[in-house]
Amino acid sequence: MKNNRRNFIKLAGMAGIGLTGAGILPAYADKREGPVQNPVQKFNMSGYAAPKIDTVRIGIIGTGNRGTGAVVRISKIGNVEIKALCDIRPEKVNAAKKRLEGTGQNPAVYVGNSEEWKKICERDDIDLIYVTTPWHLHTPMAVYAMDHGKHVCVEVPAATTVEECWQLVETSERTRKHCMMLENTCYDFFEMLTLNMARQGFFGEIIHAEGAYIHDLLASNFNKNAYWDMWRLKQNASRNGSLYPTHGLGPVCQVMNINRGDKMDYLVSVSGKDFMMGDMAKKLASKDDFFKPFVDKPFRGNMNTTTIRTNQGRTIMIQHDVTSPRPYSRIHLVSGTKGTALKYPEPGRISTSHEGWLSEQEFKSLEEKYKPAIVRKIGELAKRVGGHGGMDFLMDWRTIDCLRNGLPLDQDVYDAALWSSIFPLSELSVNNRSNSIDVPDFTSGAWKNNKPIDISLLKGGNTKVKI
């Protein structure tokens, strides 16, 4: 597309491009776009409140690992109709529909071929499309849905290339339809607590933050039954950077008011070598020919560390490691001039000096004082419904409540684009000997005046929960 929002840097010789010729990856894997300049905003979606929808009618595309859980959670939210379910695998979509028996929900089922999902987007009795498919399908589905008059909630990452990030932004602005990335960690209890504390000045001026996705998925990535068509292993066999940055990044961006008073300027990303995935591929291929196409592929490094500098001089460190046998961690470090928070290893802790962490009793007192209104209202209900300890349900409930009450969403399309862009931008840095890479301003300068969304105020809040 000819557009002055995008002046791409094309880098030749990047790892993984040759894989497409070997038949292991679809064509989307060979695009490696760089930073953009001279953006022009068509309409500011930050703080945008769409018209109220009393009963939110939903179509869910993808009923695999994440989709089925979403089906169950959403069925427990009042003023919701699940109108349609779609998956390329009949057994998956039928199993998801079966989970709705006795809920009063009776969605239509779309299966049979890879284009069935478009029929859901084209229906005139659906308000929101919920996308829980493999990564490379997220942007095409979200764009198509918005073009057909639907709001969109899309799983993480919302995009896998910078070009796709701009497609999301431009489509959302043009259609004035919400495009929210389903970053559930922004609704975890400690993360919301630290966000509320930051909003009320507890930490002082925020200096530095850290996040991560450290999660041993080695066995899952090589499991034939874990991800459809081995899509996640294919991504790991072709892309070398911070492939899944948003779980650690989203909550600290909210704390720092990124896109709403500050913006990312540039990043530097370093990846070590792969110490484990290549060996696993060879081991499995020696016993099963199915894995032979993955032998000797340039798997991404075990550990990636990406450092970001913001316009206001703050720094963010994001790590990605999904193979080593380390305990699960998203780090979630918030460092300010008056205090510090750190979640992992759990339990979360707070400090106000270099002498150490506050006692458990002192922490409990702060937790009660700064507990966000959304947690006070439905926190215990969310834990009962579940979804990563309740944060998934908090995210779903809050999103539906905002749509029903005509409120801006907590995460907008600029957050979806920015947080997702760290994936391809980190890859650019890694493949360019870890040189610094400029981060696009997806708000087109509007970050200077955009106002933070304060979850703790909980305007609306009248959507019922059905347990």
CSV table of C-alpha atoms in Angstrom, one decimal:
chain,number,residue,atom,x,y,z
A,1,MET,CA,0.0,0.0,0.0
A,2,LYS,CA,1.2,3.5,-0.9
A,3,ASN,CA,0.9,5.4,2.3
A,4,ASN,CA,3.1,8.0,4.0
A,5,ARG,CA,2.6,6.1,7.3
A,6,ARG,CA,4.9,3.4,6.1
A,7,ASN,CA,8.5,3.8,4.9
A,8,PHE,CA,9.8,0.3,5.5
A,9,ILE,CA,13.4,-0.7,6.0
A,10,LYS,CA,14.0,-4.0,4.1
A,11,LEU,CA,16.8,-6.0,5.5
A,12,ALA,CA,18.2,-8.9,3.3
A,13,GLY,CA,19.5,-12.2,4.4
A,14,MET,CA,17.4,-12.6,7.5
A,15,ALA,CA,17.2,-15.9,9.3
A,16,GLY,CA,14.2,-18.0,8.3
A,17,ILE,CA,13.4,-16.6,4.8
A,18,GLY,CA,14.8,-19.6,3.1
A,19,LEU,CA,12.4,-21.9,5.1
A,20,THR,CA,9.5,-21.0,2.9
A,21,GLY,CA,11.2,-22.7,0.0
A,22,ALA,CA,11.5,-25.9,2.0
A,23,GLY,CA,7.7,-26.0,2.4
A,24,ILE,CA,7.8,-25.8,6.2
A,25,LEU,CA,6.2,-22.3,6.5
A,26,PRO,CA,3.5,-20.4,4.8
A,27,ALA,CA,4.3,-17.3,2.8
A,28,TYR,CA,3.6,-14.9,5.6
A,29,ALA,CA,6.9,-15.8,7.3
A,30,ASP,CA,9.1,-14.1,4.8
A,31,LYS,CA,8.0,-10.5,5.5
A,32,ARG,CA,10.4,-8.5,7.7
A,33,GLU,CA,9.3,-4.9,7.8
A,34,GLY,CA,11.1,-2.1,9.7
A,35,PRO,CA,10.2,1.2,11.2
A,36,VAL,CA,7.9,3.8,9.7
A,37,GLN,CA,7.9,7.5,9.7
A,38,ASN,CA,5.6,10.5,8.8
A,39,PRO,CA,2.4,9.0,10.2
A,40,VAL,CA,-1.0,10.7,9.6
A,41,GLN,CA,-3.9,9.8,11.9
A,42,LYS,CA,-7.4,9.6,10.4
A,43,PHE,CA,-9.3,9.4,13.7
A,44,ASN,CA,-8.0,9.0,17.2
A,45,MET,CA,-9.3,5.7,18.7
A,46,SER,CA,-7.6,6.4,22.1
A,47,GLY,CA,-10.4,7.2,24.5
A,48,TYR,CA,-13.1,6.5,21.8
A,49,ALA,CA,-16.4,5.4,23.2
A,50,ALA,CA,-18.5,3.5,20.6
A,51,PRO,CA,-22.3,3.6,20.8
A,52,LYS,CA,-23.8,1.4,23.6
A,53,ILE,CA,-24.7,-2.2,22.9
A,54,ASP,CA,-27.2,-3.4,25.5
A,55,THR,CA,-26.8,-7.1,24.5
A,56,VAL,CA,-23.5,-7.9,23.0
A,57,ARG,CA,-23.8,-10.5,20.2
A,58,ILE,CA,-20.6,-12.5,19.7
A,59,GLY,CA,-19.0,-14.7,17.1
A,60,ILE,CA,-16.0,-16.7,18.2
A,61,ILE,CA,-13.4,-17.9,15.6
A,62,GLY,CA,-11.1,-20.6,16.8
A,63,THR,CA,-12.1,-23.2,19.4
A,64,GLY,CA,-8.8,-24.7,20.3
A,65,ASN,CA,-6.5,-24.1,23.3
A,66,ARG,CA,-7.8,-20.6,24.0
A,67,GLY,CA,-11.1,-20.5,22.2
A,68,THR,CA,-13.0,-23.1,24.2
A,69,GLY,CA,-12.1,-21.5,27.5
A,70,ALA,CA,-13.4,-18.2,26.1
A,71,VAL,CA,-16.7,-19.8,25.1
A,72,VAL,CA,-17.3,-21.0,28.7
A,73,ARG,CA,-16.3,-17.8,30.4
A,74,ILE,CA,-18.3,-15.5,28.1
A,75,SER,CA,-21.4,-17.7,28.6
A,76,LYS,CA,-21.3,-16.6,32.3
A,77,ILE,CA,-21.6,-12.9,31.5
A,78,GLY,CA,-25.0,-11.3,31.4
A,79,ASN,CA,-26.4,-9.5,28.3
A,80,VAL,CA,-24.4,-11.7,26.0
A,81,GLU,CA,-25.5,-13.9,23.1
A,82,ILE,CA,-22.9,-16.3,21.6
A,83,LYS,CA,-24.3,-16.4,18.0
A,84,ALA,CA,-21.6,-18.4,16.2
A,85,LEU,CA,-18.6,-20.7,16.7
A,86,CYS,CA,-16.1,-21.5,14.0
A,87,ASP,CA,-13.1,-23.8,13.7
A,88,ILE,CA,-11.5,-25.7,10.8
A,89,ARG,CA,-11.8,-28.9,12.9
A,90,PRO,CA,-15.4,-30.1,13.4
A,91,GLU,CA,-14.5,-32.0,16.6
A,92,LYS,CA,-13.2,-28.9,18.3
A,93,VAL,CA,-16.1,-26.6,17.4
A,94,ASN,CA,-18.7,-29.3,18.3
A,95,ALA,CA,-16.9,-29.9,21.7
A,96,ALA,CA,-17.0,-26.2,22.4
A,97,LYS,CA,-20.8,-26.0,21.6
A,98,LYS,CA,-21.4,-29.0,23.9
A,99,ARG,CA,-19.9,-27.0,26.7
A,100,LEU,CA,-22.7,-24.5,26.3
A,101,GLU,CA,-25.5,-27.0,27.0
A,102,GLY,CA,-27.8,-25.7,29.7
A,103,THR,CA,-26.5,-22.1,29.4
A,104,GLY,CA,-29.3,-20.9,27.1
A,105,GLN,CA,-26.7,-20.3,24.4
A,106,ASN,CA,-27.2,-22.0,21.0
A,107,PRO,CA,-24.7,-20.7,18.5
A,108,ALA,CA,-24.5,-21.7,14.9
A,109,VAL,CA,-21.5,-23.8,13.9
A,110,TYR,CA,-19.2,-23.0,11.0
A,111,VAL,CA,-16.8,-25.7,9.9
A,112,GLY,CA,-15.6,-27.3,6.7
A,113,ASN,CA,-12.9,-25.1,5.1
A,114,SER,CA,-10.4,-22.3,5.8
A,115,GLU,CA,-12.8,-19.6,4.6
A,116,GLU,CA,-15.8,-20.3,6.8
A,117,TRP,CA,-14.8,-17.7,9.4
A,118,LYS,CA,-15.6,-14.9,6.9
A,119,LYS,CA,-19.3,-15.9,7.0
A,120,ILE,CA,-19.4,-15.0,10.7
A,121,CYS,CA,-17.9,-11.6,10.0
A,122,GLU,CA,-20.5,-11.0,7.3
A,123,ARG,CA,-23.5,-11.7,9.5
A,124,ASP,CA,-25.6,-8.6,10.4
A,125,ASP,CA,-26.6,-9.9,13.8
A,126,ILE,CA,-23.1,-9.9,15.4
A,127,ASP,CA,-21.5,-7.0,17.2
A,128,LEU,CA,-18.1,-8.5,18.3
A,129,ILE,CA,-15.8,-11.0,16.8
A,130,TYR,CA,-13.5,-12.9,19.2
A,131,VAL,CA,-10.4,-14.3,17.5
A,132,THR,CA,-8.5,-17.1,19.1
A,133,THR,CA,-6.6,-18.7,16.1
A,134,PRO,CA,-2.9,-19.2,15.2
A,135,TRP,CA,-0.9,-16.0,15.2
A,136,HIS,CA,-0.6,-15.5,11.5
A,137,LEU,CA,-4.4,-15.4,11.1
A,138,HIS,CA,-5.0,-12.7,13.8
A,139,THR,CA,-4.6,-9.6,11.6
A,140,PRO,CA,-6.4,-10.8,8.5
A,141,MET,CA,-9.4,-11.9,10.6
A,142,ALA,CA,-9.4,-8.7,12.7
A,143,VAL,CA,-9.2,-6.5,9.6
A,144,TYR,CA,-12.0,-8.4,7.8
A,145,ALA,CA,-14.2,-8.2,10.8
A,146,MET,CA,-13.8,-4.5,11.3
A,147,ASP,CA,-14.4,-3.9,7.6
A,148,HIS,CA,-17.7,-5.7,8.0
A,149,GLY,CA,-18.8,-3.5,10.9
A,150,LYS,CA,-17.7,-5.6,13.9
A,151,HIS,CA,-15.7,-4.7,17.0
A,152,VAL,CA,-12.8,-7.2,17.5
A,153,CYS,CA,-11.1,-8.9,20.4
A,154,VAL,CA,-8.0,-10.7,19.1
A,155,GLU,CA,-5.6,-13.0,20.9
A,156,VAL,CA,-1.9,-12.1,21.4
A,157,PRO,CA,0.0,-11.1,19.5
A,158,ALA,CA,-2.4,-9.1,17.4
A,159,ALA,CA,0.1,-9.0,14.6
A,160,THR,CA,3.4,-10.6,13.5
A,161,THR,CA,4.7,-7.9,11.2
A,162,VAL,CA,4.9,-4.1,11.4
A,163,GLU,CA,2.8,-3.9,8.2
A,164,GLU,CA,0.1,-5.9,9.9
A,165,CYS,CA,0.3,-3.5,12.9
A,166,TRP,CA,-0.4,-0.6,10.6
A,167,GLN,CA,-3.3,-2.5,8.9
A,168,LEU,CA,-5.0,-2.9,12.3
A,169,VAL,CA,-4.5,0.8,13.2
A,170,GLU,CA,-5.7,2.1,9.8
A,171,THR,CA,-8.7,-0.2,9.7
A,172,SER,CA,-9.8,0.6,13.2
A,173,GLU,CA,-9.5,4.4,12.6
A,174,ARG,CA,-11.4,4.2,9.3
A,175,THR,CA,-14.2,2.0,10.6
A,176,ARG,CA,-14.3,3.4,14.1
A,177,LYS,CA,-14.5,-0.1,15.4
A,178,HIS,CA,-12.6,-1.2,18.5
A,179,CYS,CA,-9.7,-3.6,18.0
A,180,MET,CA,-8.6,-4.9,21.4
A,181,MET,CA,-5.8,-7.4,21.9
A,182,LEU,CA,-6.7,-9.9,24.6
A,183,GLU,CA,-3.8,-9.2,26.9
A,184,ASN,CA,-5.1,-11.0,29.9
A,185,THR,CA,-2.1,-10.3,32.1
A,186,CYS,CA,-3.2,-6.6,32.4
A,187,TYR,CA,-6.1,-8.0,34.5
A,188,ASP,CA,-4.1,-10.1,36.8
A,189,PHE,CA,-4.6,-9.1,40.4
A,190,PHE,CA,-1.1,-7.9,41.3
A,191,GLU,CA,-0.7,-6.1,38.0
A,192,MET,CA,-3.9,-4.2,38.5
A,193,LEU,CA,-2.9,-3.4,42.1
A,194,THR,CA,0.5,-1.9,41.0
A,195,LEU,CA,-1.3,0.0,38.2
A,196,ASN,CA,-3.7,1.5,40.7
A,197,MET,CA,-0.8,2.3,43.0
A,198,ALA,CA,1.2,4.0,40.2
A,199,ARG,CA,-1.9,6.0,39.2
A,200,GLN,CA,-2.1,7.3,42.8
A,201,GLY,CA,1.6,8.2,42.9
A,202,PHE,CA,2.7,5.5,45.3
A,203,PHE,CA,5.9,4.7,43.3
A,204,GLY,CA,6.7,8.3,42.5
A,205,GLU,CA,8.1,8.9,39.0
A,206,ILE,CA,8.4,5.6,37.2
A,207,ILE,CA,12.0,5.0,36.2
A,208,HIS,CA,12.2,1.5,34.9
A,209,ALA,CA,10.1,-1.6,34.4
A,210,GLU,CA,10.7,-5.2,33.5
A,211,GLY,CA,8.5,-8.0,32.1
A,212,ALA,CA,9.0,-11.4,30.6
A,213,TYR,CA,7.5,-14.5,29.1
A,214,ILE,CA,9.6,-17.3,30.7
A,215,HIS,CA,7.6,-20.4,30.3
A,216,ASP,CA,8.9,-23.9,29.4
A,217,LEU,CA,6.9,-24.9,26.3
A,218,LEU,CA,9.5,-27.2,24.8
A,219,ALA,CA,7.4,-30.3,25.1
A,220,SER,CA,4.2,-28.5,24.0
A,221,ASN,CA,5.9,-27.0,20.9
A,222,PHE,CA,6.9,-30.5,19.7
A,223,ASN,CA,3.6,-32.1,20.7
A,224,LYS,CA,1.6,-33.1,17.6
A,225,ASN,CA,-1.6,-32.6,19.4
A,226,ALA,CA,-0.9,-29.3,21.1
A,227,TYR,CA,-1.0,-26.7,18.3
A,228,TRP,CA,-2.9,-27.2,15.0
A,229,ASP,CA,-0.5,-28.0,12.1
A,230,MET,CA,2.4,-27.4,14.4
A,231,TRP,CA,2.0,-23.7,13.8
A,232,ARG,CA,3.8,-22.5,17.0
A,233,LEU,CA,6.8,-24.7,16.3
A,234,LYS,CA,7.0,-23.3,12.8
A,235,GLN,CA,7.1,-19.8,14.2
A,236,ASN,CA,9.9,-20.8,16.5
A,237,ALA,CA,11.7,-22.4,13.6
A,238,SER,CA,11.7,-19.2,11.5
A,239,ARG,CA,11.6,-16.1,13.7
A,240,ASN,CA,14.4,-15.0,16.0
A,241,GLY,CA,13.5,-12.3,18.5
A,242,SER,CA,11.1,-11.7,21.3
A,243,LEU,CA,8.3,-13.8,19.7
A,244,TYR,CA,5.8,-13.4,22.5
A,245,PRO,CA,6.5,-10.1,24.3
A,246,THR,CA,3.0,-8.8,25.2
A,247,HIS,CA,2.4,-10.8,28.5
A,248,GLY,CA,5.2,-9.0,30.2
A,249,LEU,CA,5.0,-5.8,28.2
A,250,GLY,CA,1.3,-4.9,28.5
A,251,PRO,CA,1.0,-4.3,32.2
A,252,VAL,CA,4.2,-2.2,32.5
A,253,CYS,CA,3.2,-0.1,29.5
A,254,GLN,CA,0.0,0.7,31.3
A,255,VAL,CA,1.9,1.7,34.4
A,256,MET,CA,4.2,3.9,32.3
A,257,ASN,CA,1.2,5.5,30.4
A,258,ILE,CA,2.8,4.4,27.1
A,259,ASN,CA,0.7,5.8,24.2
A,260,ARG,CA,-0.9,8.2,26.8
A,261,GLY,CA,1.8,10.7,27.8
A,262,ASP,CA,4.9,8.8,26.8
A,263,LYS,CA,6.0,6.7,23.9
A,264,MET,CA,8.6,4.2,22.9
A,265,ASP,CA,11.5,5.7,21.0
A,266,TYR,CA,13.9,2.8,20.1
A,267,LEU,CA,14.9,-0.7,21.2
A,268,VAL,CA,17.9,-3.0,21.2
A,269,SER,CA,17.4,-6.8,21.2
A,270,VAL,CA,19.9,-9.6,21.8
A,271,SER,CA,19.3,-13.3,21.3
A,272,GLY,CA,21.5,-16.1,22.4
A,273,LYS,CA,21.8,-19.3,20.4
A,274,ASP,CA,19.4,-22.2,20.5
A,275,PHE,CA,20.6,-24.7,23.0
A,276,MET,CA,17.6,-27.0,23.0
A,277,MET,CA,15.1,-26.9,20.2
A,278,GLY,CA,17.4,-28.1,17.5
A,279,ASP,CA,18.5,-31.0,19.6
A,280,MET,CA,14.9,-31.9,20.3
A,281,ALA,CA,14.1,-31.9,16.6
A,282,LYS,CA,17.0,-34.2,15.9
A,283,LYS,CA,16.1,-36.5,18.7
A,284,LEU,CA,12.5,-36.8,17.7
A,285,ALA,CA,13.3,-37.1,13.9
A,286,SER,CA,15.5,-40.1,14.6
A,287,LYS,CA,12.4,-42.0,15.8
A,288,ASP,CA,9.7,-40.3,13.8
A,289,ASP,CA,9.9,-39.0,10.2
A,290,PHE,CA,7.2,-36.4,11.0
A,291,PHE,CA,9.9,-34.2,12.6
A,292,LYS,CA,12.5,-34.4,9.8
A,293,PRO,CA,11.5,-31.1,8.2
A,294,PHE,CA,12.4,-29.4,11.5
A,295,VAL,CA,16.0,-30.7,11.6
A,296,ASP,CA,18.7,-28.1,11.1
A,297,LYS,CA,16.3,-25.2,11.0
A,298,PRO,CA,17.5,-21.9,12.6
A,299,PHE,CA,15.4,-22.0,15.7
A,300,ARG,CA,15.2,-18.8,17.7
A,301,GLY,CA,17.6,-18.4,20.6
A,302,ASN,CA,16.8,-19.8,24.0
A,303,MET,CA,16.8,-16.4,25.6
A,304,ASN,CA,16.0,-13.0,24.1
A,305,THR,CA,16.5,-9.8,26.0
A,306,THR,CA,15.0,-6.6,24.5
A,307,THR,CA,15.6,-3.2,26.0
A,308,ILE,CA,13.4,-0.2,25.2
A,309,ARG,CA,13.9,3.5,25.8
A,310,THR,CA,11.0,5.8,26.0
A,311,ASN,CA,10.6,9.5,25.0
A,312,GLN,CA,10.6,10.5,28.7
A,313,GLY,CA,13.8,8.7,29.4
A,314,ARG,CA,12.4,5.6,31.0
A,315,THR,CA,13.6,2.1,30.2
A,316,ILE,CA,11.8,-1.3,29.8
A,317,MET,CA,13.4,-4.7,29.7
A,318,ILE,CA,11.5,-7.6,28.2
A,319,GLN,CA,12.7,-11.2,28.1
A,320,HIS,CA,11.5,-14.3,26.2
A,321,ASP,CA,12.5,-17.9,27.0
A,322,VAL,CA,10.1,-20.7,26.2
A,323,THR,CA,12.5,-23.7,26.3
A,324,SER,CA,14.7,-23.8,29.4
A,325,PRO,CA,13.5,-25.5,32.6
A,326,ARG,CA,13.1,-22.3,34.6
A,327,PRO,CA,10.1,-21.6,36.8
A,328,TYR,CA,7.4,-19.6,35.1
A,329,SER,CA,7.9,-15.9,35.4
A,330,ARG,CA,6.6,-12.6,33.8
A,331,ILE,CA,8.9,-10.7,36.2
A,332,HIS,CA,6.6,-7.6,36.5
A,333,LEU,CA,9.0,-5.2,38.0
A,334,VAL,CA,8.0,-1.6,38.5
A,335,SER,CA,10.7,0.7,39.7
A,336,GLY,CA,10.0,4.3,40.7
A,337,THR,CA,11.6,7.2,42.7
A,338,LYS,CA,9.6,6.3,45.8
A,339,GLY,CA,9.0,2.6,45.6
A,340,THR,CA,9.3,-0.7,43.8
A,341,ALA,CA,7.1,-3.7,43.1
A,342,LEU,CA,8.1,-7.2,42.0
A,343,LYS,CA,5.8,-10.1,41.3
A,344,TYR,CA,8.1,-13.1,40.5
A,345,PRO,CA,9.1,-15.3,42.2
A,346,GLU,CA,5.7,-15.1,43.8
A,347,PRO,CA,4.2,-13.8,46.0
A,348,GLY,CA,4.3,-10.2,44.8
A,349,ARG,CA,6.2,-7.8,47.0
A,350,ILE,CA,6.5,-4.0,47.6
A,351,SER,CA,9.4,-2.0,48.8
A,352,THR,CA,9.8,1.7,49.7
A,353,SER,CA,13.6,1.6,50.4
A,354,HIS,CA,16.8,-0.2,49.7
A,355,GLU,CA,16.5,-2.0,53.0
A,356,GLY,CA,14.2,-4.7,51.7
A,357,TRP,CA,10.6,-5.7,51.1
A,358,LEU,CA,7.7,-4.7,53.3
A,359,SER,CA,6.4,-7.3,55.7
A,360,GLU,CA,3.5,-9.5,54.8
A,361,GLN,CA,1.3,-7.5,57.1
A,362,GLU,CA,2.4,-4.2,55.6
A,363,PHE,CA,1.7,-5.5,52.1
A,364,LYS,CA,-1.7,-6.7,53.1
A,365,SER,CA,-2.5,-3.2,54.3
A,366,LEU,CA,-1.4,-1.6,51.1
A,367,GLU,CA,-3.3,-4.3,49.1
A,368,GLU,CA,-6.5,-3.4,50.8
A,369,LYS,CA,-6.0,0.3,50.5
A,370,TYR,CA,-5.2,0.2,46.7
A,371,LYS,CA,-7.4,-2.7,45.7
A,372,PRO,CA,-8.9,-1.7,42.3
A,373,ALA,CA,-12.7,-1.2,42.2
A,374,ILE,CA,-13.1,-4.0,39.6
A,375,VAL,CA,-11.5,-6.5,42.0
A,376,ARG,CA,-13.7,-5.3,44.8
A,377,LYS,CA,-16.7,-5.8,42.7
A,378,ILE,CA,-16.1,-9.2,40.9
A,379,GLY,CA,-12.7,-10.4,41.9
A,380,GLU,CA,-13.9,-13.3,43.9
A,381,LEU,CA,-16.5,-14.2,41.2
A,382,ALA,CA,-13.7,-14.1,38.6
A,383,LYS,CA,-11.6,-16.6,40.7
A,384,ARG,CA,-14.6,-18.9,40.8
A,385,VAL,CA,-15.1,-18.8,37.0
A,386,GLY,CA,-11.4,-19.1,36.4
A,387,GLY,CA,-9.2,-18.6,33.4
A,388,HIS,CA,-5.6,-18.2,34.6
A,389,GLY,CA,-6.7,-17.7,38.2
A,390,GLY,CA,-9.6,-15.3,37.2
A,391,MET,CA,-7.7,-12.7,35.1
A,392,ASP,CA,-9.2,-14.1,31.8
A,393,PHE,CA,-12.7,-13.6,33.2
A,394,LEU,CA,-12.0,-10.1,34.5
A,395,MET,CA,-10.8,-9.2,31.0
A,396,ASP,CA,-13.9,-10.6,29.3
A,397,TRP,CA,-16.3,-9.1,31.8
A,398,ARG,CA,-14.7,-5.7,31.7
A,399,THR,CA,-14.7,-5.6,27.9
A,400,ILE,CA,-18.4,-6.6,27.7
A,401,ASP,CA,-19.2,-4.0,30.4
A,402,CYS,CA,-17.4,-1.3,28.5
A,403,LEU,CA,-19.2,-2.1,25.2
A,404,ARG,CA,-22.6,-2.3,27.0
A,405,ASN,CA,-22.0,1.1,28.7
A,406,GLY,CA,-20.4,2.9,25.7
A,407,LEU,CA,-17.1,3.3,27.5
A,408,PRO,CA,-13.6,3.4,26.0
A,409,LEU,CA,-11.8,0.0,26.2
A,410,ASP,CA,-8.8,-0.3,28.5
A,411,GLN,CA,-6.6,-1.4,25.6
A,412,ASP,CA,-7.1,0.2,22.2
A,413,VAL,CA,-5.8,-0.6,18.7
A,414,TYR,CA,-2.6,1.5,19.3
A,415,ASP,CA,-1.7,-0.7,22.3
A,416,ALA,CA,-2.4,-3.8,20.2
A,417,ALA,CA,-0.2,-2.6,17.4
A,418,LEU,CA,2.7,-1.3,19.6
A,419,TRP,CA,2.9,-4.2,22.0
A,420,SER,CA,2.8,-6.7,19.1
A,421,SER,CA,5.3,-4.7,17.0
A,422,ILE,CA,8.1,-5.6,19.5
A,423,PHE,CA,8.0,-9.1,18.0
A,424,PRO,CA,9.1,-8.1,14.5
A,425,LEU,CA,11.2,-5.1,15.6
A,426,SER,CA,13.2,-7.2,18.1
A,427,GLU,CA,13.8,-9.6,15.2
A,428,LEU,CA,15.1,-6.7,13.1
A,429,SER,CA,17.6,-5.8,15.8
A,430,VAL,CA,18.7,-9.3,16.4
A,431,ASN,CA,19.3,-9.9,12.7
A,432,ASN,CA,21.2,-6.5,12.5
A,433,ARG,CA,23.8,-7.4,15.1
A,434,SER,CA,21.6,-6.0,17.9
A,435,ASN,CA,21.7,-2.4,16.5
A,436,SER,CA,19.0,0.0,17.8
A,437,ILE,CA,15.7,0.0,15.9
A,438,ASP,CA,13.3,2.9,16.0
A,439,VAL,CA,9.8,2.0,17.3
A,440,PRO,CA,6.9,3.4,15.2
A,441,ASP,CA,4.5,5.9,16.8
A,442,PHE,CA,1.2,4.2,16.0
A,443,THR,CA,-0.7,7.1,17.6
A,444,SER,CA,0.8,9.6,15.1
A,445,GLY,CA,1.7,12.0,17.8
A,446,ALA,CA,-1.6,11.8,19.7
A,447,TRP,CA,0.3,10.1,22.6
A,448,LYS,CA,1.1,13.6,23.8
A,449,ASN,CA,-2.5,14.4,24.7
A,450,ASN,CA,-4.1,11.0,25.1
A,451,LYS,CA,-5.4,10.4,28.6
A,452,PRO,CA,-4.8,7.2,30.6
A,453,ILE,CA,-7.6,4.8,31.1
A,454,ASP,CA,-8.1,4.3,34.9
A,455,ILE,CA,-9.5,0.8,35.4
A,456,SER,CA,-9.9,1.4,39.2
A,457,LEU,CA,-12.6,4.0,38.6
A,458,LEU,CA,-14.9,1.3,37.2
A,459,LYS,CA,-17.5,3.4,35.4
A,460,GLY,CA,-20.4,1.3,34.3
A,461,GLY,CA,-20.0,-1.9,36.2
A,462,ASN,CA,-23.6,-3.0,35.9
A,463,THR,CA,-23.1,-6.2,33.8
A,464,LYS,CA,-24.2,-9.2,35.7
A,465,VAL,CA,-22.3,-12.5,36.2
A,466,LYS,CA,-24.1,-15.8,36.0
A,467,ILE,CA,-22.5,-18.5,38.2
